[in-house]
């Protein structure tokens, strides 16, 4: 196990304590003082130094660290600081390590450019490990290596564990006791009902199995409630049972009378049926021939319309073809008028003329410069600005004149050669473009000739189509339709035969099959058959009632079996719950936990209630609560294999404090009128 012990702590302007230093014993240190002297502040300083939070777990953004004046305003230009020295002992190896920590809240004062007054812009926190400045991340990492933040408060504050929500308490209790890994099969061992239950619930949890049973029981109860109503509805719907033997005799009598009347009418009806069927056969042939003649006519009309459409289509296509050819001819003519070669030829010819003119002017200038001699009288003295009379100077100037003249003539010769080369290139390009223009003109002339020929051919074809006689419905004659005359003659013959078949003269009077007597017999016979049909309905209704009674017995049996199974599940669940509570409570001496509660309906739900000597923790006095918290810290310390200083407030209420083994305890005791100091004359330094 690792033990963290605080050796000394120093506060500088922290929560009203301007300066204080205290040294702690390795076993029990008691800090006394009146209310408001700062006993709880020592615990807050210890927690803030490690984690930046007070003893209640609030961050320094939610509680005030700064020291305030009497008017409630904070004192400026102060660093709010806590430092402490610790000893860490590994009891397994005997290794001892000593460290020091320091955390300081520093004010950031700034003076804006051009201003003289300082302004508080905010704060920052400085961190020191063994008096070496470190970053926050490194500081937090080193503290976490010593004691994890989630464990710190639980093993340093007796009230911390039981202040958590019961769900968190329960989860931690089952974790430290190993109840999460409880061998439930061992609990069932030796109990036949439990062992058989485990065989039936393979693949699901006990709670899932219970939920399924409860849902099935609820469904069965709902079905059982509905069945009496269904039986009553069936019985109410069942008709009264008539005398079926009497009804059968009356039915036979009525059917005999009906058959006698119908037989008389059957002979006449048969003859009329044969004649009717012959006439209907002829009528069918007539209808078929009429349909065929109509189809032939419609087909001929359609062919005529198609012929008319094809001709109009051909005329429209001819017109579109002529328009297309005209556009092509017009395009070729426009191309001839706006040829890009003509514009380029004109441009090149213009350049040639311009260069020839420049060349001629340059030749004249060249001849003039070549013929110009040096005149010494034109040389002006550079010093006196009159005609120079110095022969040497005049001679030198003459040489310079001749040299410049030669260079100027050479330059003009070079420029003349360049112009001649440009003229040669332009004349070659002019010749090439002229040949291209001639070729294009020949191609365009051939294409125009081809287009004009195509236009003439297309115009002739269109004129021939337009000259044809127009196609109208007047052109159609039915006698010209192939096969129409033969079918028309056959139709007239069938009509004659049909008239003969339907004109049969006077037939014997057919007995009326719908006479008043026959109608009366049939009405009574229908009623008798309807009443006889009640037999099936009554039998079905009685069978349904019996089926519902059987279903009631089956549902009741199923419900009883489910209730027996639920009782077994509940008993097994209670056994598991008791084992869990026993395993959890084995970890504690004074405090016990009830981890389940039984509802009014008998079901059990997870819970977590702490008791001290059979009394709920919430009803225990202050001393009982503190000792219960110390008992819990003792168990947590052994589970996490780590102990830390335990700050116990309100120690004046505890006559005998439970002391976990090897734990460093810092007691905070109220003593009226006493300043903040260590008991037994230790005093605050």
XYZ file of C-alpha atoms in Angstrom:
685
model
C 0.000 0.000 0.000
C 1.083 3.567 -0.685
C 0.650 6.164 2.048
C 0.462 9.905 1.363
C 1.192 12.025 4.457
C 1.202 15.810 4.618
C 4.108 17.120 6.717
C 3.499 20.847 6.576
C 1.300 23.341 4.750
C 1.589 27.107 4.185
C -1.224 29.476 3.188
C -0.621 32.939 1.831
C -3.713 35.142 1.409
C -6.008 32.154 0.854
C -9.744 32.558 1.674
C -9.246 35.115 4.419
C -6.151 33.555 5.974
C -3.420 36.054 5.245
C -0.528 33.859 6.315
C -0.419 30.552 8.134
C 1.954 27.623 8.448
C 1.188 24.291 10.095
C 3.096 21.083 10.637
C 1.276 17.754 10.904
C 1.957 14.593 12.846
C 2.052 11.248 11.013
C -0.888 9.902 13.052
C -3.367 12.491 14.457
C -3.176 16.267 14.274
C -5.941 18.393 15.828
C -6.636 21.922 14.574
C -8.814 23.960 16.928
C -10.472 27.326 16.597
C -13.680 29.267 16.939
C -16.211 29.449 14.131
C -14.907 31.511 11.191
C -11.248 31.238 12.141
C -10.436 29.049 9.105
C -10.479 25.391 10.193
C -12.345 24.275 7.048
C -10.105 26.555 4.992
C -7.163 24.258 5.767
C -9.031 21.342 4.165
C -9.998 23.561 1.196
C -6.372 24.643 0.780
C -5.194 21.020 0.796
C -7.735 20.071 -1.919
C -7.076 23.220 -3.994
C -3.318 22.642 -3.895
C -3.784 19.181 -5.449
C -6.730 19.602 -7.793
C -7.779 23.260 -7.992
C -11.021 22.496 -6.087
C -12.224 22.967 -2.538
C -12.952 20.112 -0.144
C -16.554 19.930 -1.443
C -15.337 19.380 -5.001
C -16.153 22.879 -6.353
C -13.642 24.466 -8.763
C -11.959 27.774 -7.909
C -14.327 29.478 -10.346
C -17.204 28.686 -7.969
C -15.612 29.583 -4.609
C -13.622 32.687 -3.660
C -9.914 32.275 -2.978
C -9.044 35.938 -2.616
C -8.645 37.680 0.731
C -11.243 40.432 1.165
C -11.207 43.701 3.122
C -13.846 44.662 5.653
C -15.956 46.338 2.946
C -16.023 43.130 0.876
C -13.585 44.258 -1.827
C -10.549 42.108 -2.560
C -7.089 43.358 -1.670
C -5.142 44.050 -4.913
C -1.559 43.093 -5.803
C -1.580 39.847 -3.821
C -0.551 36.367 -4.865
C -2.926 33.779 -3.395
C -0.808 30.751 -2.717
C -0.797 27.333 -1.026
C 2.280 25.137 -0.636
C 2.864 21.853 1.164
C 5.460 19.149 1.782
C 4.445 15.492 1.462
C 5.923 12.110 2.251
C 4.955 9.089 0.102
C 5.701 5.684 1.606
C 5.444 2.337 -0.161
C 4.768 -0.075 2.726
C 5.527 -3.092 0.541
C 9.053 -1.998 -0.431
C 9.800 0.512 2.305
C 10.610 3.186 -0.301
C 10.069 6.769 0.914
C 9.805 9.778 -1.354
C 9.395 13.407 -0.284
C 7.912 16.052 -2.577
C 6.726 19.627 -2.353
C 3.842 21.233 -4.261
C 2.909 24.876 -4.703
C -0.006 26.511 -6.521
C -0.430 30.282 -6.827
C -3.264 32.398 -8.242
C -1.589 35.507 -9.741
C -3.268 38.764 -10.803
C -2.560 40.106 -14.307
C -2.262 43.918 -14.177
C -1.793 45.840 -17.416
C -1.150 49.500 -18.280
C -2.635 50.460 -21.626
C -0.425 52.441 -24.078
C -0.649 56.138 -23.317
C -2.238 55.502 -19.886
C -0.727 55.694 -16.384
C -3.308 53.742 -14.373
C -3.001 49.958 -14.175
C -6.052 47.783 -14.900
C -6.710 44.188 -13.725
C -7.069 42.137 -16.907
C -7.507 38.718 -15.308
C -5.663 35.961 -13.470
C -3.428 33.021 -14.149
C -2.208 30.118 -12.042
C 1.441 29.175 -11.501
C 2.448 25.615 -10.636
C 5.595 24.362 -8.870
C 6.745 20.789 -8.293
C 9.695 20.498 -5.906
C 10.079 24.306 -6.323
C 10.501 23.943 -10.105
C 7.949 25.814 -12.269
C 5.956 23.399 -14.429
C 3.027 23.605 -16.845
C -0.489 22.782 -15.663
C -0.586 19.550 -17.672
C 2.680 18.350 -16.137
C 1.541 19.390 -12.631
C -1.783 17.550 -13.011
C 0.008 14.503 -14.375
C 2.376 14.344 -11.396
C -0.495 14.781 -8.910
C -2.477 12.044 -10.703
C 0.509 9.720 -10.267
C 0.324 10.357 -6.529
C -3.473 10.178 -6.045
C -6.233 10.012 -8.698
C -8.742 12.867 -8.484
C -11.782 10.545 -8.469
C -10.418 8.702 -5.431
C -9.011 11.706 -3.498
C -12.217 13.122 -1.999
C -13.657 9.684 -1.177
C -10.667 8.718 1.013
C -10.023 12.164 2.595
C -13.568 13.293 3.516
C -15.747 11.009 5.718
C -18.936 12.525 4.295
C -17.934 12.329 0.619
C -18.942 8.729 -0.207
C -22.429 8.907 1.309
C -23.026 12.331 -0.299
C -23.005 10.691 -3.734
C -26.222 9.563 -5.496
C -27.204 6.067 -4.327
C -26.586 4.651 -7.823
C -22.921 5.697 -7.671
C -22.571 4.386 -4.103
C -24.062 1.039 -5.115
C -21.829 0.693 -8.190
C -18.685 1.390 -6.141
C -19.732 -0.940 -3.334
C -20.336 -3.870 -5.689
C -17.018 -3.114 -7.400
C -14.876 -3.035 -4.227
C -16.586 -6.124 -2.773
C -16.372 -8.174 -5.964
C -20.168 -8.582 -6.000
C -20.175 -7.731 -9.711
C -18.450 -11.062 -10.302
C -20.566 -13.047 -7.850
C -20.826 -16.759 -8.732
C -24.618 -17.017 -8.965
C -24.409 -20.670 -10.031
C -22.849 -21.495 -6.664
C -25.868 -19.944 -4.925
C -28.176 -22.261 -6.876
C -26.072 -25.332 -6.156
C -27.946 -27.906 -4.030
C -31.376 -26.284 -4.553
C -33.260 -28.256 -7.221
C -35.705 -25.472 -8.102
C -32.818 -23.017 -8.623
C -30.736 -25.495 -10.626
C -33.678 -26.276 -12.930
C -34.371 -22.565 -13.267
C -30.813 -21.932 -14.478
C -31.280 -24.625 -17.136
C -34.407 -22.847 -18.420
C -32.978 -19.304 -18.589
C -29.830 -20.022 -20.572
C -29.087 -17.211 -23.023
C -30.862 -14.430 -21.054
C -30.354 -12.701 -17.731
C -32.519 -13.416 -14.703
C -34.142 -9.969 -14.979
C -34.863 -10.456 -18.671
C -36.413 -13.846 -17.877
C -38.510 -12.289 -15.070
C -39.647 -9.461 -17.379
C -40.701 -12.018 -19.979
C -42.683 -13.982 -17.383
C -44.398 -10.824 -16.109
C -45.328 -9.763 -19.633
C -46.730 -13.233 -20.355
C -48.684 -13.229 -17.078
C -50.110 -9.801 -17.917
C -51.139 -11.047 -21.353
C -52.818 -14.153 -19.875
C -54.715 -12.092 -17.303
C -55.932 -9.741 -20.044
C -57.126 -12.750 -22.081
C -58.903 -14.277 -19.068
C -60.753 -10.998 -18.448
C -61.995 -10.908 -22.055
C -63.275 -14.524 -22.289
C -66.496 -14.191 -20.157
C -67.529 -11.232 -22.287
C -66.865 -13.219 -25.452
C -68.934 -16.184 -24.144
C -71.818 -13.860 -23.307
C -71.630 -12.248 -26.769
C -71.715 -15.679 -28.478
C -74.655 -16.893 -26.369
C -76.602 -13.701 -27.039
C -75.982 -14.132 -30.784
C -77.113 -17.812 -30.847
C -80.671 -18.122 -32.331
C -83.437 -20.293 -30.753
C -83.471 -23.921 -31.965
C -86.544 -24.694 -34.244
C -88.196 -28.165 -34.993
C -85.805 -29.306 -37.758
C -87.826 -32.557 -38.541
C -90.971 -30.584 -39.270
C -89.032 -28.154 -41.419
C -87.464 -31.000 -43.462
C -90.949 -32.456 -44.232
C -92.310 -29.069 -45.299
C -89.289 -28.500 -47.522
C -89.879 -31.803 -49.403
C -93.541 -30.942 -49.987
C -92.779 -27.466 -51.401
C -90.004 -28.718 -53.686
C -92.404 -31.314 -55.233
C -95.022 -28.669 -56.004
C -92.378 -26.375 -57.528
C -91.049 -29.164 -59.795
C -94.526 -29.915 -61.180
C -95.129 -26.321 -62.249
C -91.701 -25.985 -63.841
C -92.015 -29.230 -65.915
C -95.078 -27.952 -67.770
C -93.187 -24.896 -68.923
C -90.045 -26.796 -69.896
C -91.238 -28.243 -73.312
C -92.303 -24.920 -74.858
C -89.229 -23.240 -73.504
C -86.959 -25.855 -75.127
C -88.404 -25.252 -78.622
C -88.060 -21.522 -78.212
C -84.481 -21.993 -77.017
C -83.453 -23.938 -80.174
C -84.985 -21.327 -82.473
C -83.421 -18.527 -80.490
C -79.962 -20.108 -80.690
C -80.251 -20.491 -84.546
C -81.237 -16.838 -84.913
C -78.394 -15.776 -82.616
C -75.886 -17.717 -84.766
C -77.030 -15.845 -87.895
C -76.966 -12.556 -85.970
C -73.376 -13.274 -84.940
C -72.332 -13.858 -88.596
C -74.067 -10.601 -89.643
C -72.247 -8.629 -86.942
C -68.934 -10.212 -87.926
C -69.413 -9.353 -91.650
C -70.390 -5.762 -90.809
C -67.220 -5.433 -88.729
C -65.108 -6.821 -91.585
C -66.676 -4.414 -94.152
C -66.103 -1.453 -91.803
C -62.496 -2.514 -91.256
C -61.910 -2.785 -95.031
C -63.328 0.726 -95.566
C -61.301 2.189 -92.707
C -58.147 0.550 -94.057
C -58.764 1.998 -97.555
C -59.341 5.476 -96.060
C -56.158 5.149 -94.010
C -54.141 4.114 -97.090
C -55.545 7.123 -98.960
C -54.587 9.439 -96.091
C -51.089 7.922 -95.948
C -50.681 8.499 -99.700
C -51.764 12.135 -99.272
C -49.418 12.587 -96.322
C -46.480 11.044 -98.220
C -47.031 13.417 -101.153
C -47.264 16.479 -98.875
C -44.183 15.278 -97.040
C -42.273 14.914 -100.320
C -43.325 18.439 -101.408
C -42.241 19.915 -98.050
C -38.927 18.070 -98.231
C -38.393 19.444 -101.772
C -39.049 22.983 -100.566
C -36.655 22.537 -97.623
C -34.014 21.093 -99.981
C -34.361 24.111 -102.326
C -34.032 26.489 -99.353
C -30.905 24.658 -98.172
C -29.316 24.802 -101.666
C -30.154 28.523 -101.931
C -28.437 29.160 -98.591
C -25.340 27.273 -99.749
C -25.258 29.264 -103.040
C -25.677 32.523 -101.133
C -22.903 31.523 -98.722
C -20.467 30.715 -101.560
C -21.249 34.041 -103.261
C -20.650 35.953 -100.023
C -17.384 34.095 -99.498
C -16.258 35.225 -102.930
C -17.065 38.866 -102.023
C -15.416 38.824 -98.616
C -12.334 36.672 -99.240
C -9.653 36.953 -96.548
C -7.002 36.262 -99.221
C -7.955 39.501 -101.038
C -7.515 41.478 -97.839
C -4.171 39.815 -97.151
C -3.033 40.396 -100.758
C -3.907 44.085 -100.482
C -2.059 44.318 -97.146
C 1.082 42.637 -98.568
C 1.037 44.815 -101.695
C 0.752 47.896 -99.479
C 3.772 46.746 -97.455
C 5.760 46.107 -100.663
C 4.948 49.604 -101.980
C 5.907 51.187 -98.684
C 9.212 49.272 -98.512
C 10.109 50.108 -102.145
C 9.473 53.783 -101.437
C 11.636 53.645 -98.327
C 14.371 51.786 -100.246
C 14.418 54.395 -102.993
C 14.614 57.252 -100.468
C 17.404 55.423 -98.620
C 19.405 55.031 -101.887
C 19.117 58.751 -102.531
C 20.314 59.571 -99.021
C 23.183 57.093 -99.401
C 24.358 58.718 -102.646
C 24.093 62.168 -101.081
C 26.106 61.125 -97.973
C 28.715 59.309 -100.101
C 29.244 62.403 -102.279
C 29.487 64.828 -99.360
C 33.220 65.927 -98.716
C 34.700 67.180 -95.455
C 34.789 71.007 -95.163
C 37.300 72.211 -92.503
C 35.699 75.655 -92.487
C 32.653 74.198 -90.827
C 34.578 73.000 -87.784
C 33.934 75.226 -84.720
C 36.507 75.566 -81.939
C 35.098 73.880 -78.867
C 36.790 76.475 -76.613
C 36.241 79.863 -78.397
C 33.173 78.952 -80.508
C 34.523 80.299 -83.838
C 35.934 78.590 -86.929
C 38.869 76.516 -85.795
C 42.230 77.544 -87.263
C 44.332 74.808 -85.641
C 45.478 72.504 -88.473
C 45.980 69.554 -86.164
C 42.507 69.883 -84.703
C 40.996 70.355 -88.144
C 42.835 67.271 -89.383
C 41.610 65.206 -86.424
C 38.085 66.439 -86.947
C 38.322 65.466 -90.617
C 39.355 61.960 -89.699
C 36.461 61.734 -87.274
C 34.140 62.997 -90.021
C 35.320 60.359 -92.481
C 35.101 57.573 -89.882
C 31.518 58.553 -88.975
C 30.670 58.809 -92.673
C 31.958 55.287 -93.365
C 30.037 53.889 -90.394
C 26.851 55.685 -91.473
C 27.167 54.340 -95.028
C 27.768 50.791 -93.740
C 24.704 51.057 -91.496
C 22.598 52.254 -94.419
C 23.905 49.413 -96.585
C 22.926 46.920 -93.854
C 19.461 48.459 -93.531
C 19.070 48.340 -97.329
C 19.922 44.635 -97.391
C 17.365 43.957 -94.614
C 14.691 45.819 -96.616
C 15.563 43.809 -99.724
C 15.152 40.585 -97.729
C 11.766 41.762 -96.449
C 10.730 42.662 -100.016
C 11.748 39.224 -101.240
C 9.728 37.505 -98.504
C 6.663 39.689 -99.170
C 6.856 39.116 -102.954
C 7.115 35.345 -102.363
C 4.084 35.473 -100.031
C 2.214 37.588 -102.619
C 2.892 34.984 -105.288
C 1.765 32.124 -103.007
C -1.470 33.890 -102.020
C -2.223 34.749 -105.629
C -1.947 31.042 -106.520
C -4.189 30.123 -103.581
C -6.763 32.728 -104.645
C -6.825 31.302 -108.165
C -7.326 27.778 -106.787
C -10.125 28.941 -104.459
C -11.894 30.761 -107.293
C -11.758 27.602 -109.415
C -13.077 25.440 -106.561
C -15.844 27.937 -105.772
C -16.874 28.144 -109.419
C -17.082 24.337 -109.609
C -19.110 24.156 -106.407
C -21.516 26.898 -107.563
C -22.002 25.035 -110.814
C -22.774 21.839 -108.867
C -25.189 23.675 -106.543
C -27.019 25.312 -109.461
C -27.411 21.901 -111.124
C -28.744 20.375 -107.890
C -31.190 23.282 -107.539
C -32.449 22.812 -111.074
C -32.978 19.044 -110.468
C -34.750 19.625 -107.157
C -36.966 22.377 -108.619
C -37.989 20.051 -111.483
C -38.861 17.232 -109.058
C -40.912 19.625 -106.879
C -42.739 21.019 -109.896
C -43.655 17.477 -111.009
C -45.076 16.635 -107.525
C -47.114 19.829 -107.398
C -48.525 19.094 -110.836
C -50.099 15.772 -109.681
C -53.862 15.631 -109.092
C -54.875 16.352 -105.448
C -55.833 13.416 -103.219
C -59.248 13.722 -101.435
C -61.818 11.369 -99.897
C -63.883 11.775 -103.101
C -61.338 9.585 -104.831
C -62.385 6.580 -102.697
C -65.130 4.250 -104.032
C -66.159 1.168 -102.014
C -66.729 -0.905 -105.142
C -63.035 -0.465 -105.912
C -62.010 -2.013 -102.579
C -60.931 -5.666 -103.235
C -63.424 -8.204 -101.768
C -65.935 -5.543 -100.644
C -68.653 -6.534 -103.192
C -68.543 -10.252 -102.267
C -68.848 -9.561 -98.542
C -71.758 -7.097 -99.134
C -73.682 -9.777 -101.082
C -73.086 -12.338 -98.297
C -74.358 -9.797 -95.738
C -77.660 -9.315 -97.596
C -78.167 -13.104 -97.736
C -77.605 -13.457 -93.977
C -80.047 -10.654 -93.220
C -82.718 -12.474 -95.268
C -82.065 -15.705 -93.342
C -82.241 -13.882 -90.006
C -85.635 -12.353 -90.886
C -86.963 -15.838 -91.732
C -85.594 -17.287 -88.471
C -87.227 -14.623 -86.311
C -90.646 -14.623 -88.156
C -92.026 -17.985 -86.874
C -95.729 -17.244 -86.736
C -97.907 -17.904 -83.633
C -96.380 -20.188 -80.955
C -98.341 -22.010 -78.211
C -98.759 -19.960 -75.055
C -95.884 -20.739 -72.612
C -97.019 -21.384 -69.036
C -95.995 -18.567 -66.719
C -93.108 -19.761 -64.600
C -93.377 -16.608 -62.490
C -97.046 -17.070 -61.594
C -98.360 -15.989 -58.190
C -98.550 -19.613 -56.986
C -94.952 -20.386 -57.949
C -93.735 -17.163 -56.307
C -95.562 -18.023 -53.122
C -94.114 -21.542 -53.079
C -90.592 -20.233 -53.596
C -90.937 -17.580 -50.883
C -92.046 -20.175 -48.348
C -89.343 -22.618 -49.533
C -86.623 -19.939 -49.061
C -87.862 -19.289 -45.527
C -87.830 -23.020 -44.702
C -84.273 -23.357 -46.050
C -83.190 -20.298 -44.062
C -84.537 -21.785 -40.822
C -82.917 -25.130 -41.605
C -79.613 -23.241 -42.129
C -79.767 -22.127 -38.464
C -78.667 -25.657 -37.527
C -75.084 -24.967 -38.735
C -74.994 -21.557 -37.032
C -76.253 -22.978 -33.714
C -73.717 -25.822 -33.878
C -70.897 -23.338 -34.619
C -71.976 -21.067 -31.738
C -72.114 -23.967 -29.270
C -68.684 -25.169 -30.445
C -67.305 -21.640 -29.963
C -68.650 -21.487 -26.377
C -67.016 -24.828 -25.578
C -63.775 -23.628 -27.194
C -63.797 -20.493 -24.996
C -64.360 -22.597 -21.864
C -61.407 -24.813 -22.823
C -59.310 -21.728 -23.495
C -60.193 -20.373 -20.032
C -58.982 -23.584 -18.397
C -55.738 -23.539 -20.469
C -55.035 -19.880 -19.699
C -55.659 -20.386 -15.984
C -53.300 -23.366 -15.990
C -50.616 -21.349 -17.847
C -51.026 -18.448 -15.432
C -50.599 -20.759 -12.427
C -47.425 -22.231 -13.949
C -46.018 -18.745 -14.599
C -46.820 -17.663 -11.031
C -44.984 -20.725 -9.689
C -42.033 -19.875 -11.974
C -42.093 -16.252 -10.803
C -42.040 -17.419 -7.208
C -38.938 -19.506 -7.965
C -37.301 -16.555 -9.777
C -38.102 -14.274 -6.826
C -36.681 -16.744 -4.327
C -33.511 -17.152 -6.389
C -33.240 -13.370 -6.851
C -33.608 -12.844 -3.094
C -30.880 -15.424 -2.470
C -28.574 -13.577 -4.903
C -29.463 -10.205 -3.360
C -28.723 -11.508 0.133
C -25.392 -12.904 -1.069
C -24.481 -9.557 -2.648
C -25.396 -7.625 0.518
C -23.451 -10.112 2.650
C -20.380 -9.827 0.403
C -20.550 -5.999 0.425
C -21.160 -5.667 4.169
C -18.288 -8.037 4.907
C -15.999 -5.121 3.979
C -17.301 -2.862 6.777
C -17.335 -2.931 10.566
C -19.775 -0.290 11.782
C -21.766 0.666 8.681
C -24.004 -1.750 6.762
C -25.721 -1.289 3.420
C -29.146 -2.393 2.260
C -28.771 -2.803 -1.485
C -32.361 -3.843 -2.339
C -35.858 -2.718 -1.448
C -39.101 -4.690 -1.618
C -42.066 -2.934 -3.213
C -45.717 -3.294 -2.187
C -46.328 -5.835 -4.972
C -43.488 -8.012 -3.664
C -40.932 -7.212 -6.357
C -37.423 -6.123 -5.380
C -35.510 -3.229 -6.871
C -31.853 -2.092 -6.526
C -31.285 0.462 -3.777
C -28.483 1.661 -1.508
C -29.274 2.681 2.063
C -26.505 2.982 4.670
C -27.305 2.057 8.280
C -25.320 2.340 11.494
C -26.311 -0.183 14.159
C -29.658 -0.667 12.417
C -30.387 3.098 12.107
C -30.508 4.859 8.729
C -27.461 7.016 8.113
C -29.656 10.101 7.647
C -31.081 9.600 11.167
C -27.738 8.984 12.911
C -26.140 11.742 15.023
C -23.012 13.628 13.930
C -20.595 11.283 15.728
C -22.255 8.238 14.162
C -22.074 9.768 10.698
C -18.379 10.642 11.073
C -17.441 7.160 12.308
C -19.528 5.587 9.510
C -17.574 7.702 6.997
C -14.280 6.630 8.599
C -15.352 2.982 8.313
C -16.099 3.503 4.611
C -12.746 5.283 4.061
C -11.011 2.318 5.715
C -12.623 -0.071 3.181
C -11.909 2.230 0.210
C -8.299 2.664 1.316
C -7.733 -1.092 1.310
C -9.513 -1.491 -2.038
C -7.493 1.265 -3.791
C -4.326 0.257 -1.904
C -3.722 3.926 -1.105
C -4.186 6.068 2.004
C -4.201 9.851 2.241
C -4.708 12.445 5.002
C -8.302 12.354 6.317
C -9.780 15.726 7.262
C -12.474 15.249 9.936
C -14.611 18.316 10.638
C -16.860 18.770 13.734
C -14.610 16.499 15.832
C -15.871 18.164 18.994
C -19.044 16.063 18.539
C -17.172 12.743 18.551
C -16.258 11.157 21.875
C -14.402 8.234 20.300
C -13.259 8.564 16.678
C -12.840 5.439 14.579
C -9.236 5.417 13.354
C -8.423 3.443 10.183
C -5.137 1.583 10.489
C -1.998 3.565 9.479
C -4.120 6.584 8.437
C -3.046 10.196 8.972
C -6.005 12.059 10.524
C -6.408 15.818 10.727
C -9.178 16.721 13.180
C -10.962 20.060 12.893
C -12.415 20.878 16.320
C -14.563 23.822 17.411
C -13.281 25.582 20.543
C -15.181 28.699 21.444
C -13.017 31.817 21.651
C -9.890 30.053 20.400
C -7.838 31.317 17.456
C -6.801 28.958 14.665
C -4.028 26.788 16.104
C -2.815 23.273 16.717
C -4.014 21.602 19.903
C -1.633 20.986 22.811
C 0.176 24.262 22.273
C 1.421 23.433 18.767
C -0.070 26.658 17.438
C -0.124 28.003 13.917
C 3.238 29.315 12.825
